[in-house]
Coordinates of C-alpha atoms (C1' of nucleotides) in Angstrom, one line a residue:
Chain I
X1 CA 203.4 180.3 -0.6
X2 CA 206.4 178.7 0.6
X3 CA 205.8 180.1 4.1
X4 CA 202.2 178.9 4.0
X5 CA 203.9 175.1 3.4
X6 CA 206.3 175.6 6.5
X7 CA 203.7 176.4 8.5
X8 CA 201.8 173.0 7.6
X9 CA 205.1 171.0 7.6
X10 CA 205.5 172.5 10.9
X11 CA 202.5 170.9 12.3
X12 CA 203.1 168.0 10.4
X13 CA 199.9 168.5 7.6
X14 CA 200.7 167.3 4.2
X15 CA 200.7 170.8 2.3
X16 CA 198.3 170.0 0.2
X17 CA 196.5 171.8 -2.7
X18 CA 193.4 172.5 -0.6
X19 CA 195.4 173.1 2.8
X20 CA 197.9 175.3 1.0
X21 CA 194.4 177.6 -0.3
X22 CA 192.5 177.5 3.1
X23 CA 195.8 178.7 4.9
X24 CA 196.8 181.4 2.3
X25 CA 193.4 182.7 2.7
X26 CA 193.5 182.5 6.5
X27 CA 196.8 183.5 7.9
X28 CA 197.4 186.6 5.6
X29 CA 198.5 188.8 8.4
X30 CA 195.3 189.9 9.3
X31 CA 193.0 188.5 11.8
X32 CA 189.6 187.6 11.6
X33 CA 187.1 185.1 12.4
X34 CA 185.4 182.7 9.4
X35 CA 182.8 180.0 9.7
X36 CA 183.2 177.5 7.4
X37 CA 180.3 178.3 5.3
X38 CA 181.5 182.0 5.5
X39 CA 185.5 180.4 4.1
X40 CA 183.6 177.9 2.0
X41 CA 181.4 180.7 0.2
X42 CA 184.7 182.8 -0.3
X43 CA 187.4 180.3 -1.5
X44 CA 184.5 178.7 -4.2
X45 CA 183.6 182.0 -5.2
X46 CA 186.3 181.8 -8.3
X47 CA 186.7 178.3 -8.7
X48 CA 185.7 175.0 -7.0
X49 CA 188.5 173.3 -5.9
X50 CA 187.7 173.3 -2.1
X51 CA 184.4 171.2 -1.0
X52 CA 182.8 172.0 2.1
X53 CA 184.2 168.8 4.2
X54 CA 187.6 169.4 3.3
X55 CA 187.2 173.3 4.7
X56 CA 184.9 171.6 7.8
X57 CA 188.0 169.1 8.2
X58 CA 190.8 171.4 7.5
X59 CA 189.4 174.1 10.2
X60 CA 189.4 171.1 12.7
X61 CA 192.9 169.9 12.2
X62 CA 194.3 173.9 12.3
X63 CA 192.2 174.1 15.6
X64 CA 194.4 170.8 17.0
X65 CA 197.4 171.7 15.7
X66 CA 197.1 175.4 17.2
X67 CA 196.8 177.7 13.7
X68 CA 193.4 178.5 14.8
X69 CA 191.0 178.8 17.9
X70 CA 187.4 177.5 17.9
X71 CA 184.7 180.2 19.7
X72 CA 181.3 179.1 19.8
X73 CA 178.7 182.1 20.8
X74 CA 176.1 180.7 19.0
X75 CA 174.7 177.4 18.3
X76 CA 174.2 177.8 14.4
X77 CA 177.6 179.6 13.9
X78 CA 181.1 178.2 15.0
X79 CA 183.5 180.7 14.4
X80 CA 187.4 179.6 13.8
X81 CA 189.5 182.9 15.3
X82 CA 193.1 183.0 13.0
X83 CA 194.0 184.9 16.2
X84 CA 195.3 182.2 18.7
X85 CA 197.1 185.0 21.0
X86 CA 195.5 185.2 24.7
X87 CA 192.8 187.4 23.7
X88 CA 189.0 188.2 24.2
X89 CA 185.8 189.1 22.5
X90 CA 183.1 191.4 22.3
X91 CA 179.7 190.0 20.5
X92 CA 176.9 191.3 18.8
X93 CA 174.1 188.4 19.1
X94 CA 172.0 190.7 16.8
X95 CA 175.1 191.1 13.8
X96 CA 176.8 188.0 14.8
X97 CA 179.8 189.6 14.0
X98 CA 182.9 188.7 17.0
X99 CA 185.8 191.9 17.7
X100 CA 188.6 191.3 19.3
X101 CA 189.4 192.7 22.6
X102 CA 193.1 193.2 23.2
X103 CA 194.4 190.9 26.0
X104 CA 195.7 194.3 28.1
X105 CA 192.1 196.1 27.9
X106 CA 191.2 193.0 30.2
X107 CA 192.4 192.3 33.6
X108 CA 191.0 189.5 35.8
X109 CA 192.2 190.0 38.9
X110 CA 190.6 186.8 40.8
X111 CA 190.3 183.3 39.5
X112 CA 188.7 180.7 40.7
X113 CA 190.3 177.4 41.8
X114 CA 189.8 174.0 39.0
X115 CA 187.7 171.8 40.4
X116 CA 189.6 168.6 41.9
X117 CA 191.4 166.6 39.1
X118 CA 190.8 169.6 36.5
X119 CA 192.6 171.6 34.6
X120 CA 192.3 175.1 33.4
X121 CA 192.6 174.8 29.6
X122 CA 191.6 178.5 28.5
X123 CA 189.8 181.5 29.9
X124 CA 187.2 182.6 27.7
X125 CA 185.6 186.4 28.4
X126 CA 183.3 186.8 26.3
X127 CA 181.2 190.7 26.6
X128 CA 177.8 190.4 25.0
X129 CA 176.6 193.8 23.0
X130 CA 173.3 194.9 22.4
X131 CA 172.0 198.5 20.5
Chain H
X1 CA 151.7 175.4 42.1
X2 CA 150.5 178.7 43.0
X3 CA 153.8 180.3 43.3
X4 CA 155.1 178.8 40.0
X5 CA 151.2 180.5 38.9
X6 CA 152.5 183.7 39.9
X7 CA 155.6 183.7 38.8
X8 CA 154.2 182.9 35.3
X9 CA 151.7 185.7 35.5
X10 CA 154.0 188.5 36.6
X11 CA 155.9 187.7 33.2
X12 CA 152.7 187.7 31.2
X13 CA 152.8 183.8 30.6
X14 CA 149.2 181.9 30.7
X15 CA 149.9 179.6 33.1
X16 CA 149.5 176.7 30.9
X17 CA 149.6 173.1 31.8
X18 CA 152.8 172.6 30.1
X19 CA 154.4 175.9 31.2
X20 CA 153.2 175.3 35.1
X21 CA 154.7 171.6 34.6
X22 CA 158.5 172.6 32.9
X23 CA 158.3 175.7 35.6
X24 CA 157.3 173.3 38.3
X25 CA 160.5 171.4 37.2
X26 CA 163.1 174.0 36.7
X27 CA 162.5 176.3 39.5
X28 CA 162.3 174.5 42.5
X29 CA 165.2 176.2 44.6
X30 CA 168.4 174.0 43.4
X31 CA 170.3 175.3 40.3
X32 CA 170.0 173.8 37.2
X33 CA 172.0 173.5 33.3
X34 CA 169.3 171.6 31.1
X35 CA 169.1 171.3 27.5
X36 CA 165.4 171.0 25.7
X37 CA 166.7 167.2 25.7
X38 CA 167.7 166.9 29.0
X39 CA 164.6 168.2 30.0
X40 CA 162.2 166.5 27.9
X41 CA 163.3 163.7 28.5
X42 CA 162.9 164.2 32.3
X43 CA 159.6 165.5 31.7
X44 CA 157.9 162.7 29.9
X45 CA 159.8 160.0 31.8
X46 CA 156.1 159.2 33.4
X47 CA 153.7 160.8 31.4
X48 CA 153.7 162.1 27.9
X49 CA 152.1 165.6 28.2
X50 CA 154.5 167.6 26.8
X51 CA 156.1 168.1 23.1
X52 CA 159.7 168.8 22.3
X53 CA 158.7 171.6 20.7
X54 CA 156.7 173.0 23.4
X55 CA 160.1 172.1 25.6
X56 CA 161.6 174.7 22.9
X57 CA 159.1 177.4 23.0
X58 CA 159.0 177.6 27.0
X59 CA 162.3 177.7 27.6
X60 CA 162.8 180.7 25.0
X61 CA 160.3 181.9 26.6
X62 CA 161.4 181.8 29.6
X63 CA 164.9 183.1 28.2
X64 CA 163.3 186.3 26.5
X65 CA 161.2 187.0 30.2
X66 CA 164.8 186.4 32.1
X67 CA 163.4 183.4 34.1
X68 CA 166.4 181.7 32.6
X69 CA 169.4 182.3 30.9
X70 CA 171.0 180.6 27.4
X71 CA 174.5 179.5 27.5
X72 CA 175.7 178.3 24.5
X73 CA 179.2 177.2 24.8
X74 CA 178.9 173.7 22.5
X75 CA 177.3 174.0 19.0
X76 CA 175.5 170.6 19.7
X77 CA 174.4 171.5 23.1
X78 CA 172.4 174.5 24.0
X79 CA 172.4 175.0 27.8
X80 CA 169.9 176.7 29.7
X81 CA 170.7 178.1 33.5
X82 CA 168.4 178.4 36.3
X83 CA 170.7 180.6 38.1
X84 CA 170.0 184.1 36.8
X85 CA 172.0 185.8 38.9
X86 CA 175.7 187.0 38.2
X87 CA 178.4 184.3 38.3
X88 CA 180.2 182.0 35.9
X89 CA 181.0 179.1 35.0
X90 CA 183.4 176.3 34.7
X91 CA 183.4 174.0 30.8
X92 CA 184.1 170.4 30.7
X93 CA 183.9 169.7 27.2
X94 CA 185.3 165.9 27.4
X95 CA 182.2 165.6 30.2
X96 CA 180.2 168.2 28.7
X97 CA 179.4 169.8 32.1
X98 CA 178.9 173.0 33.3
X99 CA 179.4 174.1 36.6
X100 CA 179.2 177.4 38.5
X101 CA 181.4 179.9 39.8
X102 CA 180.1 182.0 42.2
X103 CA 180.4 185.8 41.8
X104 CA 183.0 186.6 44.3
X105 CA 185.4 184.2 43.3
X106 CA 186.2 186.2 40.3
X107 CA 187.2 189.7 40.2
X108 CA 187.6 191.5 36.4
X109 CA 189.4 194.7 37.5
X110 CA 189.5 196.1 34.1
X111 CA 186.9 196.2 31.4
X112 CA 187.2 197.7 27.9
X113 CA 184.9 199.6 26.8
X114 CA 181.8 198.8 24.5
X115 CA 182.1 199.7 20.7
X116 CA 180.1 202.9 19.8
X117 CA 176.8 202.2 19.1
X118 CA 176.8 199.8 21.5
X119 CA 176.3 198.6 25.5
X120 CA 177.6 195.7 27.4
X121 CA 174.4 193.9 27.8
X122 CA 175.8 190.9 29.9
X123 CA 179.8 189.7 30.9
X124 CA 180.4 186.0 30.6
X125 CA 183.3 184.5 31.4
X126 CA 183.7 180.5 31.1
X127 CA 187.0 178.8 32.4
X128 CA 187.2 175.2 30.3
X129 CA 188.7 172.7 31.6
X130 CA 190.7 169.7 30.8
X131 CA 191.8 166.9 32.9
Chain T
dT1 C1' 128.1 181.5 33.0
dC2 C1' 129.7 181.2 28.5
dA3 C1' 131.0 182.6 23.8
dA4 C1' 134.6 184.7 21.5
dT5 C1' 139.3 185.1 20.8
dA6 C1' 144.1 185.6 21.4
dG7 C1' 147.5 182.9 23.0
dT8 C1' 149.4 178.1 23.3
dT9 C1' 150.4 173.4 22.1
dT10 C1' 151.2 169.8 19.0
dA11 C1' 152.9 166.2 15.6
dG12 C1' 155.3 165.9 12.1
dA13 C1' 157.7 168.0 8.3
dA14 C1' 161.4 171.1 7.2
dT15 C1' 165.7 173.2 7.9
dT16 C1' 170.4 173.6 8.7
dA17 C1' 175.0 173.0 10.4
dT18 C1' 177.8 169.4 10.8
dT19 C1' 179.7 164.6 10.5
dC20 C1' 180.1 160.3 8.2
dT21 C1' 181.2 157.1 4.5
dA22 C1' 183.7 154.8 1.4
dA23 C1' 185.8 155.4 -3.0
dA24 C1' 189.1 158.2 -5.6
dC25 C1' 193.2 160.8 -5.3
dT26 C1' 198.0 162.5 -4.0
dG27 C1' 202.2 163.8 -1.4
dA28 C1' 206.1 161.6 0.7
dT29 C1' 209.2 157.9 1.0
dA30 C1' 212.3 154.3 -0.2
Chain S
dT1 C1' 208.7 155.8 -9.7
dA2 C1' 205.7 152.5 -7.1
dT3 C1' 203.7 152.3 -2.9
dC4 C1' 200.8 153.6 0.7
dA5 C1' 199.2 156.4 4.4
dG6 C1' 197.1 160.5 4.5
dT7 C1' 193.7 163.4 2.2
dT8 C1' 189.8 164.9 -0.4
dT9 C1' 185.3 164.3 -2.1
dA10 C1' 180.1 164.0 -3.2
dG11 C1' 176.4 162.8 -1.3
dA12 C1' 174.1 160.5 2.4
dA13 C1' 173.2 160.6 7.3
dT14 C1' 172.6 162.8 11.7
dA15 C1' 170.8 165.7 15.0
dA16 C1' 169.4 169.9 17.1
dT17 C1' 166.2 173.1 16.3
dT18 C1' 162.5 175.7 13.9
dC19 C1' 158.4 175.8 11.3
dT20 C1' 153.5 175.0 10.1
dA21 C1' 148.9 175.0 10.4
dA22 C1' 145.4 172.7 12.8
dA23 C1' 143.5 171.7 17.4
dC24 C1' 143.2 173.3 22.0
dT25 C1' 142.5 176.4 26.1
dA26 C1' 143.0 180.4 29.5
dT27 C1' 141.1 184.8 29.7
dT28 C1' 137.8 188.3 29.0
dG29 C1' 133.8 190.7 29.2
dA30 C1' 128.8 190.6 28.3

DNA sequence: TCAATAGTTTAGAATTATTCTAAACTGATA
DNA sequence: TATCAGTTTAGAATAATTCTAAACTATTGA
């Protein structure tokens, strides 16, 4: 719990009540990927002391500050990775479930140029499945 | 007209008004990102003769009989490519633009495998950009 | 040629994820 | 501990998309 507080203060977000819950639930060690209906429906299932807006909210300011990455495969599902290591995904359109491909099972060997007065912010690889 | 005719027969599209009109649009030799918006709004610039939602079902349409190809990469803005060949593409999301990179200018020299159960059913790779 | 019909289009309503609003609340600071 | 900027909240608003069911039309085969 402490830990989960440093990790806010560190990003300078007031450890709040609600932060303090969303980030205990996320960055327990193990890495997945939530929506925010999908964190939403979990943290409320015992008691309700998270609305949705703070979780949308929260998952925005985690994404700025770095505790999370945004993917977006699909226009009616954003998911919010707690895995912000170089990394890539498989996904299954058909589950719409996201697995992580390890950064070393990858290896792009050519890369294209920015366009003029651009930036290359982030490499996405994203391998589409089907049955 | 006749060859946008035939190109909707070959997929088993009637050759519809509407359908010869968006085809007419989208697939006259120069590559294209539109959105339903983009396009209906293009579309019924002059005259109204064709809905949103028929901007909808074409272009899923045309999606499911790979005359076009879905790229989500912006929950609020579902892009549809002209280009169905392999390459991949370039993500402003200040300017919301997408831009293409051709084939050969990328080279993935190692690819994991799929999961069991499952086959790669298409690689994409977006590079987003900042400025 | 034309009637039957399966496929298509449509306006407008419904849905759904997300964002907004503005009022209440709270952690941090002095 | 009072202050106040930062945060949370319910509920309304927004916006992209899908749905519905009635009207329309391309195709077919007699």
């Amino acid at each position: 719990m402490q830990r989960i507080k440093e990790i806010l203060r560190s990003k300078n977000l007031r450890p709040t009540k609600q932060r303090v819950l969303i980030a205990d639930h996320l960055f327990d060690g193990t890495d997945k990927h939530v929506t925010a209906e999908s964190l939403f429906r979990e943290l409320s299932s015992n008691k309700r002391d998270v609305s949705l807006a703070t979780v949308y909210n929260t998952l925005h300011e985690f994404c700025k500050k770095e505790l999370l990455n945004k993917i977006t495969l699909d226009a009616d599902k954003v998911y919010f990775d707690t895995n912000t290591s170089l990394h890539h995904h498989f996904f299954s359109e058909k589950d719409k479930i996201l697995l992580d491909i390890k950064n070393e099972d990858v290896k792009i060997s050519l890369m294209p140029k920015a366009p003029k007065g651009k930036k290359i912010k982030k490499v996405e690889l994203v391998i589409h499945l089907e049955d």
